[in-house]
Coordinates of C-alpha atoms in Angstrom, one line a residue:
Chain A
X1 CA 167.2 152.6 44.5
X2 CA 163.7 150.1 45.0
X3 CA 164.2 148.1 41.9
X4 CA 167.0 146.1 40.2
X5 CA 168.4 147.7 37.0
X6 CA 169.4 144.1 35.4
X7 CA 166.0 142.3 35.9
X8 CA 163.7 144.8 37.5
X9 CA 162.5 142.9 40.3
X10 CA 163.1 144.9 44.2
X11 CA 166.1 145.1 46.0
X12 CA 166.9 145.1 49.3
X13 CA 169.6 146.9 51.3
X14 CA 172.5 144.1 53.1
X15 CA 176.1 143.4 53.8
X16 CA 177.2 141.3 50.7
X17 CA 179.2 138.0 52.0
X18 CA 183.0 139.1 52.1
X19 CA 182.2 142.8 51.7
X20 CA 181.9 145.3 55.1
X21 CA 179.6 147.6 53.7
X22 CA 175.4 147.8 53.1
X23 CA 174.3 147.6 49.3
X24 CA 171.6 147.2 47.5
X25 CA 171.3 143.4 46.6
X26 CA 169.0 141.9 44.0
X27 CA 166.5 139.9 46.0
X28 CA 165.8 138.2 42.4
X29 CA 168.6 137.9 40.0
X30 CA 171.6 138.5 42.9
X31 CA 173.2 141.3 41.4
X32 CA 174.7 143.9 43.8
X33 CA 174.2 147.6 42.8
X34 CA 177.4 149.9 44.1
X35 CA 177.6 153.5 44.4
X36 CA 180.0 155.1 44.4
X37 CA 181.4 158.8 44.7
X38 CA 181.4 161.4 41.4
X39 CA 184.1 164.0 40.0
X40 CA 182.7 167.4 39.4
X41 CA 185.3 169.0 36.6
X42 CA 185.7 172.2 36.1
X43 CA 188.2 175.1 35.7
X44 CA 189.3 178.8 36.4
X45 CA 189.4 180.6 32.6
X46 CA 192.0 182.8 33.1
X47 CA 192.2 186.1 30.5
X48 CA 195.0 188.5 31.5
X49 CA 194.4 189.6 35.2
X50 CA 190.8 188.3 34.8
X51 CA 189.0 185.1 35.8
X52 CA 185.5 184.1 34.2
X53 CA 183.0 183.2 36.2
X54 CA 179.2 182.2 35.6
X55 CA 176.3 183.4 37.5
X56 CA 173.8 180.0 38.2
X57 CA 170.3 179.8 35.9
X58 CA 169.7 176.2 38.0
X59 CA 169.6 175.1 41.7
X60 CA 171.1 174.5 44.0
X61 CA 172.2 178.4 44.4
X62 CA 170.3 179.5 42.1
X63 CA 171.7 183.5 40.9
X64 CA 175.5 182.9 42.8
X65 CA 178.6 182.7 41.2
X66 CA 180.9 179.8 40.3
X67 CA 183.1 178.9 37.7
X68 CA 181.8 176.7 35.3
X69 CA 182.1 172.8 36.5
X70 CA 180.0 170.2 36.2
X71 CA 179.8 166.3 36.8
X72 CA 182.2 164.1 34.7
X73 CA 180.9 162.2 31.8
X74 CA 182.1 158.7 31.2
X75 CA 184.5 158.3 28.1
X76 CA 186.0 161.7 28.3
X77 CA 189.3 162.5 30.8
X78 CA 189.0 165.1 34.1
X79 CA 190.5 168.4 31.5
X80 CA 188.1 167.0 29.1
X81 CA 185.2 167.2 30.8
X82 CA 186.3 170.7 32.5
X83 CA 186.5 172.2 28.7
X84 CA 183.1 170.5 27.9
X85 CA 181.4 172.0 30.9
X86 CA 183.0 175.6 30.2
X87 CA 182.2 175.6 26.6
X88 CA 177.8 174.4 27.8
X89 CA 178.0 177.0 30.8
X90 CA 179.8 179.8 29.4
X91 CA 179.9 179.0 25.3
X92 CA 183.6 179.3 26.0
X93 CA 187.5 177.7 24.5
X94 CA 189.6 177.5 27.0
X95 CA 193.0 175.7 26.5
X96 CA 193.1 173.8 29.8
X97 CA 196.6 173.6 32.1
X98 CA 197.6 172.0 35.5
X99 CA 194.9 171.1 38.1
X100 CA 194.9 173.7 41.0
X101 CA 192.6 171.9 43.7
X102 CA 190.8 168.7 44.4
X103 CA 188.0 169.0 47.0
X104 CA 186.4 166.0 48.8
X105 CA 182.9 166.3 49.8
X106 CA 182.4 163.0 51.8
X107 CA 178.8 163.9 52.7
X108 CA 177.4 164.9 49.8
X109 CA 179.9 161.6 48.1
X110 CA 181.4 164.5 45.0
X111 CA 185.5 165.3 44.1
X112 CA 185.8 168.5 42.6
X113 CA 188.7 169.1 40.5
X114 CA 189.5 172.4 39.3
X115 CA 192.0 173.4 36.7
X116 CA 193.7 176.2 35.7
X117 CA 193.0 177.1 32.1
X118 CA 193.4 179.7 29.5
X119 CA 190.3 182.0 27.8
X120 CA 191.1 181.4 24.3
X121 CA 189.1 184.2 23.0
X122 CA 186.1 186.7 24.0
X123 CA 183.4 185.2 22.2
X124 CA 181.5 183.9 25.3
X125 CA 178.1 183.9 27.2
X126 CA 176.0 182.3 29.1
X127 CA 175.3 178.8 28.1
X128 CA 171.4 177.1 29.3
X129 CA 172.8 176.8 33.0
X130 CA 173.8 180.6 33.3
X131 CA 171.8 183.4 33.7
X132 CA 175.2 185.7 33.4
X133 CA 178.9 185.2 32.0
X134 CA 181.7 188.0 32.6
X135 CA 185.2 188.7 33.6
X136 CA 186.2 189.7 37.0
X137 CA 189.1 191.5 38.4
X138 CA 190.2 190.3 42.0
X139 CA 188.5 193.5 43.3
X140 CA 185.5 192.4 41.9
X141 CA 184.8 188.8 42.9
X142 CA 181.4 188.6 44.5
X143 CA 183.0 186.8 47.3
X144 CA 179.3 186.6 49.4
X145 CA 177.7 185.5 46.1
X146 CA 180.3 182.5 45.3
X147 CA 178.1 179.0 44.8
X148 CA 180.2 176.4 46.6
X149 CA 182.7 176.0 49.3
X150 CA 184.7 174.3 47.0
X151 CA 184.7 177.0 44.3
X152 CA 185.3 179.7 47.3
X153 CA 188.3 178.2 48.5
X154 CA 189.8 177.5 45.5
X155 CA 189.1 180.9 44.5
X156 CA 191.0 182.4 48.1
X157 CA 194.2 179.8 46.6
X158 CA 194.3 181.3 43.3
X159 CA 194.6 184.7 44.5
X160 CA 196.7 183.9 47.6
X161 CA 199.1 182.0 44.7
X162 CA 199.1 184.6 42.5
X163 CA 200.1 187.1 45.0
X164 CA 203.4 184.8 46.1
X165 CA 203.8 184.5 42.3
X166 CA 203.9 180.6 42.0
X167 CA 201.0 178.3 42.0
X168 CA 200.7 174.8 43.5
X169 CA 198.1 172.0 43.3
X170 CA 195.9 172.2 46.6
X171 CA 194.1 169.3 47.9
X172 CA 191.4 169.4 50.8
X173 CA 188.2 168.6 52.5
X174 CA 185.1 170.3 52.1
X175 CA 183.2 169.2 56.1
X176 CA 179.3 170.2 56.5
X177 CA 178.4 173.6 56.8
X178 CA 177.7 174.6 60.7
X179 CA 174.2 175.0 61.1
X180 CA 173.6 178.6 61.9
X181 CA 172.3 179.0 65.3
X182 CA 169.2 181.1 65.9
X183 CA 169.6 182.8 69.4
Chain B
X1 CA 170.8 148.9 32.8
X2 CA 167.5 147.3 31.7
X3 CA 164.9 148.6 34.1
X4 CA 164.2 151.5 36.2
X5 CA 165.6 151.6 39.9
X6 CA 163.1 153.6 40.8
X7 CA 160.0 152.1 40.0
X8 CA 161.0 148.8 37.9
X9 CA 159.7 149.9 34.8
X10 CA 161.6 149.4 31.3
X11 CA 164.2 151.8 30.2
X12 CA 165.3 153.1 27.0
X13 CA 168.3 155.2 25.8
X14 CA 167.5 158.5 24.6
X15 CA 169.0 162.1 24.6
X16 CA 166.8 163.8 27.1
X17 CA 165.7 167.4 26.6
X18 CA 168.6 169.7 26.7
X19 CA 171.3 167.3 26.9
X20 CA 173.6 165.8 24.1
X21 CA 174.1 162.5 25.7
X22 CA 172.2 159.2 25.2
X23 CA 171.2 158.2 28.5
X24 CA 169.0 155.2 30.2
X25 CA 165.6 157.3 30.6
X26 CA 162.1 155.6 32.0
X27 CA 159.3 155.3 29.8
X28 CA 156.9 155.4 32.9
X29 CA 158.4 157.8 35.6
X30 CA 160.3 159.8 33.4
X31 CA 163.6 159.1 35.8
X32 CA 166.8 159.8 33.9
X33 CA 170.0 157.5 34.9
X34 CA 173.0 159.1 34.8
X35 CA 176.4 156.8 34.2
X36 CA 179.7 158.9 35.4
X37 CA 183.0 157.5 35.5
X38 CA 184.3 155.7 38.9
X39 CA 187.4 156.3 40.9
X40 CA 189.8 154.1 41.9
X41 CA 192.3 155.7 45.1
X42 CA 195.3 153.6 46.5
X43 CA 198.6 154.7 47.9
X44 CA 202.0 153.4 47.5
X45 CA 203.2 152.6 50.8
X46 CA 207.0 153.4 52.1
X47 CA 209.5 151.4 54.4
X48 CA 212.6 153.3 54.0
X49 CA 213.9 152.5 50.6
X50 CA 210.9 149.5 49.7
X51 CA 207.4 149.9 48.8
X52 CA 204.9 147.2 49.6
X53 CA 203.2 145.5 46.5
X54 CA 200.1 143.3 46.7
X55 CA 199.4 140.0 44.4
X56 CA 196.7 139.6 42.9
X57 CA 193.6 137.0 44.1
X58 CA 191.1 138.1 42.0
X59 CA 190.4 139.3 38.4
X60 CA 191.3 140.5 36.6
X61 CA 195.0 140.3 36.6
X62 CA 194.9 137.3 38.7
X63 CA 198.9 136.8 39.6
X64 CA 199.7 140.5 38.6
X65 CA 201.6 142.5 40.9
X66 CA 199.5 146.2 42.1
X67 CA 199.8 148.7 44.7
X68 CA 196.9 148.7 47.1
X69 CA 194.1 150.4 45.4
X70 CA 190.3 149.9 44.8
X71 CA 186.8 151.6 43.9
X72 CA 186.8 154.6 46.3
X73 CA 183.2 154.5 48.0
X74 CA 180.7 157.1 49.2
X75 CA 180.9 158.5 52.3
X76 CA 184.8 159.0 52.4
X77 CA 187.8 161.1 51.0
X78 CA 190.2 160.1 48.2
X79 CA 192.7 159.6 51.0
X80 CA 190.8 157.8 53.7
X81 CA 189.7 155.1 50.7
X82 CA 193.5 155.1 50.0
X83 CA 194.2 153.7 53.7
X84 CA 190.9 151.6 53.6
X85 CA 192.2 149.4 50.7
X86 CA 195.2 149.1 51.8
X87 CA 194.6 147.8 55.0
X88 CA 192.1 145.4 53.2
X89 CA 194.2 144.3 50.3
X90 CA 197.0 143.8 52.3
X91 CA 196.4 144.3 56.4
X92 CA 199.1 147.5 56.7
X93 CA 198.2 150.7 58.1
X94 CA 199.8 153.6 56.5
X95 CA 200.0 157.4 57.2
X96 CA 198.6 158.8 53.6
X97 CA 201.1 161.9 52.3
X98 CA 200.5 163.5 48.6
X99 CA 198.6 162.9 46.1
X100 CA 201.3 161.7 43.5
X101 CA 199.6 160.5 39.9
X102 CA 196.2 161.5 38.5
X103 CA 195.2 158.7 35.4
X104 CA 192.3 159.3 33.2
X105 CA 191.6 155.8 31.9
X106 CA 188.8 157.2 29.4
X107 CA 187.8 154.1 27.5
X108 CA 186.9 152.3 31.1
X109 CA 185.4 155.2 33.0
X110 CA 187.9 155.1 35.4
X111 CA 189.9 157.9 36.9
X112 CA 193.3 156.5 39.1
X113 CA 194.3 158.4 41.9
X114 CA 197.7 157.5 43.8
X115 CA 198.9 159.0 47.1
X116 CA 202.5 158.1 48.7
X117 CA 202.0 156.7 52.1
X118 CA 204.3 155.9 54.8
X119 CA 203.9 151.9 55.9
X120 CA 203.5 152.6 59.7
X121 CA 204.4 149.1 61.3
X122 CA 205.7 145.6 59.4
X123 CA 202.3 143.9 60.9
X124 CA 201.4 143.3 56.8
X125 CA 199.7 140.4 55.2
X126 CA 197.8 139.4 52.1
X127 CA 193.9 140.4 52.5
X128 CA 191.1 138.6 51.2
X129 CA 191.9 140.2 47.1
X130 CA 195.6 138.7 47.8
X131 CA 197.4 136.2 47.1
X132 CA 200.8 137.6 48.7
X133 CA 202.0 140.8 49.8
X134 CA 205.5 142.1 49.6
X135 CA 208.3 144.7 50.3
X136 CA 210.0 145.1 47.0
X137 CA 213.3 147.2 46.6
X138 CA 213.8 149.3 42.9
X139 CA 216.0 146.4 42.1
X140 CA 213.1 143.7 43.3
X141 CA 210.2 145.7 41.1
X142 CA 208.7 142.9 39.1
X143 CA 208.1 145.3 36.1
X144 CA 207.2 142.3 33.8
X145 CA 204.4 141.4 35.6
X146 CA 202.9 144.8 37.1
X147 CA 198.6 144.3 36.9
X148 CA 198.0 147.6 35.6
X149 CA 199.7 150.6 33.1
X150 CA 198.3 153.7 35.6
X151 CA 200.5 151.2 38.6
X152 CA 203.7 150.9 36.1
X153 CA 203.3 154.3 34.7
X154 CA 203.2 155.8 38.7
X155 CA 205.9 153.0 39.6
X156 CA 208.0 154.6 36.6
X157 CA 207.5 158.0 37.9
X158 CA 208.4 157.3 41.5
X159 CA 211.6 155.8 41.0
X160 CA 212.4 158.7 38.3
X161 CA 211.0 161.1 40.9
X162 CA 213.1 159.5 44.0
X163 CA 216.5 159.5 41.5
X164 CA 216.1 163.4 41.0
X165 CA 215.6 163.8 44.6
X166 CA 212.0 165.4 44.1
X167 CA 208.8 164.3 44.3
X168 CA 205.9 166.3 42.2
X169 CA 202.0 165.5 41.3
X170 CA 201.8 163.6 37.3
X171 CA 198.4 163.6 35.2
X172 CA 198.0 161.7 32.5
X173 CA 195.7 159.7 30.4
X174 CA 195.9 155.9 29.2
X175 CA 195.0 154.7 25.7
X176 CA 193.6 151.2 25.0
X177 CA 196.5 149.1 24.6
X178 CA 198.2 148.5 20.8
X179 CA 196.9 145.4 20.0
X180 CA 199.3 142.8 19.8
X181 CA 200.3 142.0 16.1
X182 CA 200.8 138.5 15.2
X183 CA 202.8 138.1 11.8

């Protein structure tokens, strides 16, 4: 941000009087511009002992595997916008249920929040975003190919539910990946 | 949003290429702005069998009664901005536990999320946004003059929760209010 989106004149970055943390102040008109973190909503399409997953047409990770989830619009609610997102990425109805994990990723300032959610029928495929759409079996999750930490380990809690037999809302951090070291 | 933050230019709204959404595009560097919804994180804090309710200094719902809660900013988790606006609204450190309610609040681009906490020392006082803050037993709840309905409808769930002896995650969503009829 250079320029205020009120009156268009440049702003500066400073600690607002009674506040603790820099913004970017209007040098002109005053006005203080926060940012603030964004939900990414999506869900797991469940059909049978299958989960739908989309293969990525965009960057980042471009050709990997997620489910389909995207950022939250204003005006809609957090299953809202996961059935929005699955019907663009993978022209799919899902009927959406409980939400299964919420991931914080401080440093990249995103929530995820996945849900669980039912394929209502097999009339999908891939939406602008997707090179690919199918069904996987939990033999055949491209687990080196998934997009997102987030999506992996939500993945790993599904499966790792389903195998107890009940499923619980999960809640974690997603930290920085470790460089890998070349040696 | 009247001008571009990028380089200060006018914007207009228009549905970008590809999308379905009017958004604030430039007509000189092309940037598109993208508006998402906000999240607001807070806790309710324990003390045996009280909670610890702020007053509020500021609008709106000057007076009102709220647990500690506020716009979650970048750079930290849902929980950690839990325990950051508590200690700010009202001076209390608190160990954050589960995430307990989830409100969509659509028609304000807000999204509510509450944790329970445990108050971890009676060293509590109103903050700057405060104009008192209190330990309030079930019987004590000020229910007639609570700031917000995603605070009353997580207060309600808590002490329904508490009287069943179990404590479990609740999502829901919160309509405008009715308009008041006058006949």
């Amino acid at each position: 941000m250079k320029f205020c989106s009120n009156c268009g004149a440049p702003v500066s970055r400073q600690i607002p009087p009674g506040d603790t943390v820099l913004r970017h102040v209007c040098g002109a008109c005053g006005t203080i511009h926060y940012q603030n973190p964004k939900m990414v909503v999506g869900c797991i399409p469940e059909s049978e002992d299958h989960i739908l997953l989309c293969r990525r047409a965009i960057e980042p990770r471009y050709g990997l595997w997620t489910v389909p989830a995207g950022f939250m619009e204003n005006g809609e609610t957090t299953a809202h916008g996961a059935a929005r997102e699955t019907l663009e990425e993978a022209n799919a109805r899902v009927e959406v249920g409980a939400l299964f994990t919420l991931y914080n990723i401080p440093h990249i300032n995103q929530v995820y929040m996945l849900f669980r959610a039912r394929l209502l029928d097999m009339d999908f495929g891939a939406g602008a975003e997707s090179l690919e759409v199918r069904l996987f079996s939990e033999a055949e999750i491209p687990w080196n190919e998934i997009a997102f930490a987030a999506v992996r380990k939500t993945l790993e809690h599904y499966y790792s539910d389903r195998a107890r037999g009940t499923f619980q809302f999960h809640l974690g951090t997603i930290e920085p990946a470790a460089r890998a070291v070349s040696t």
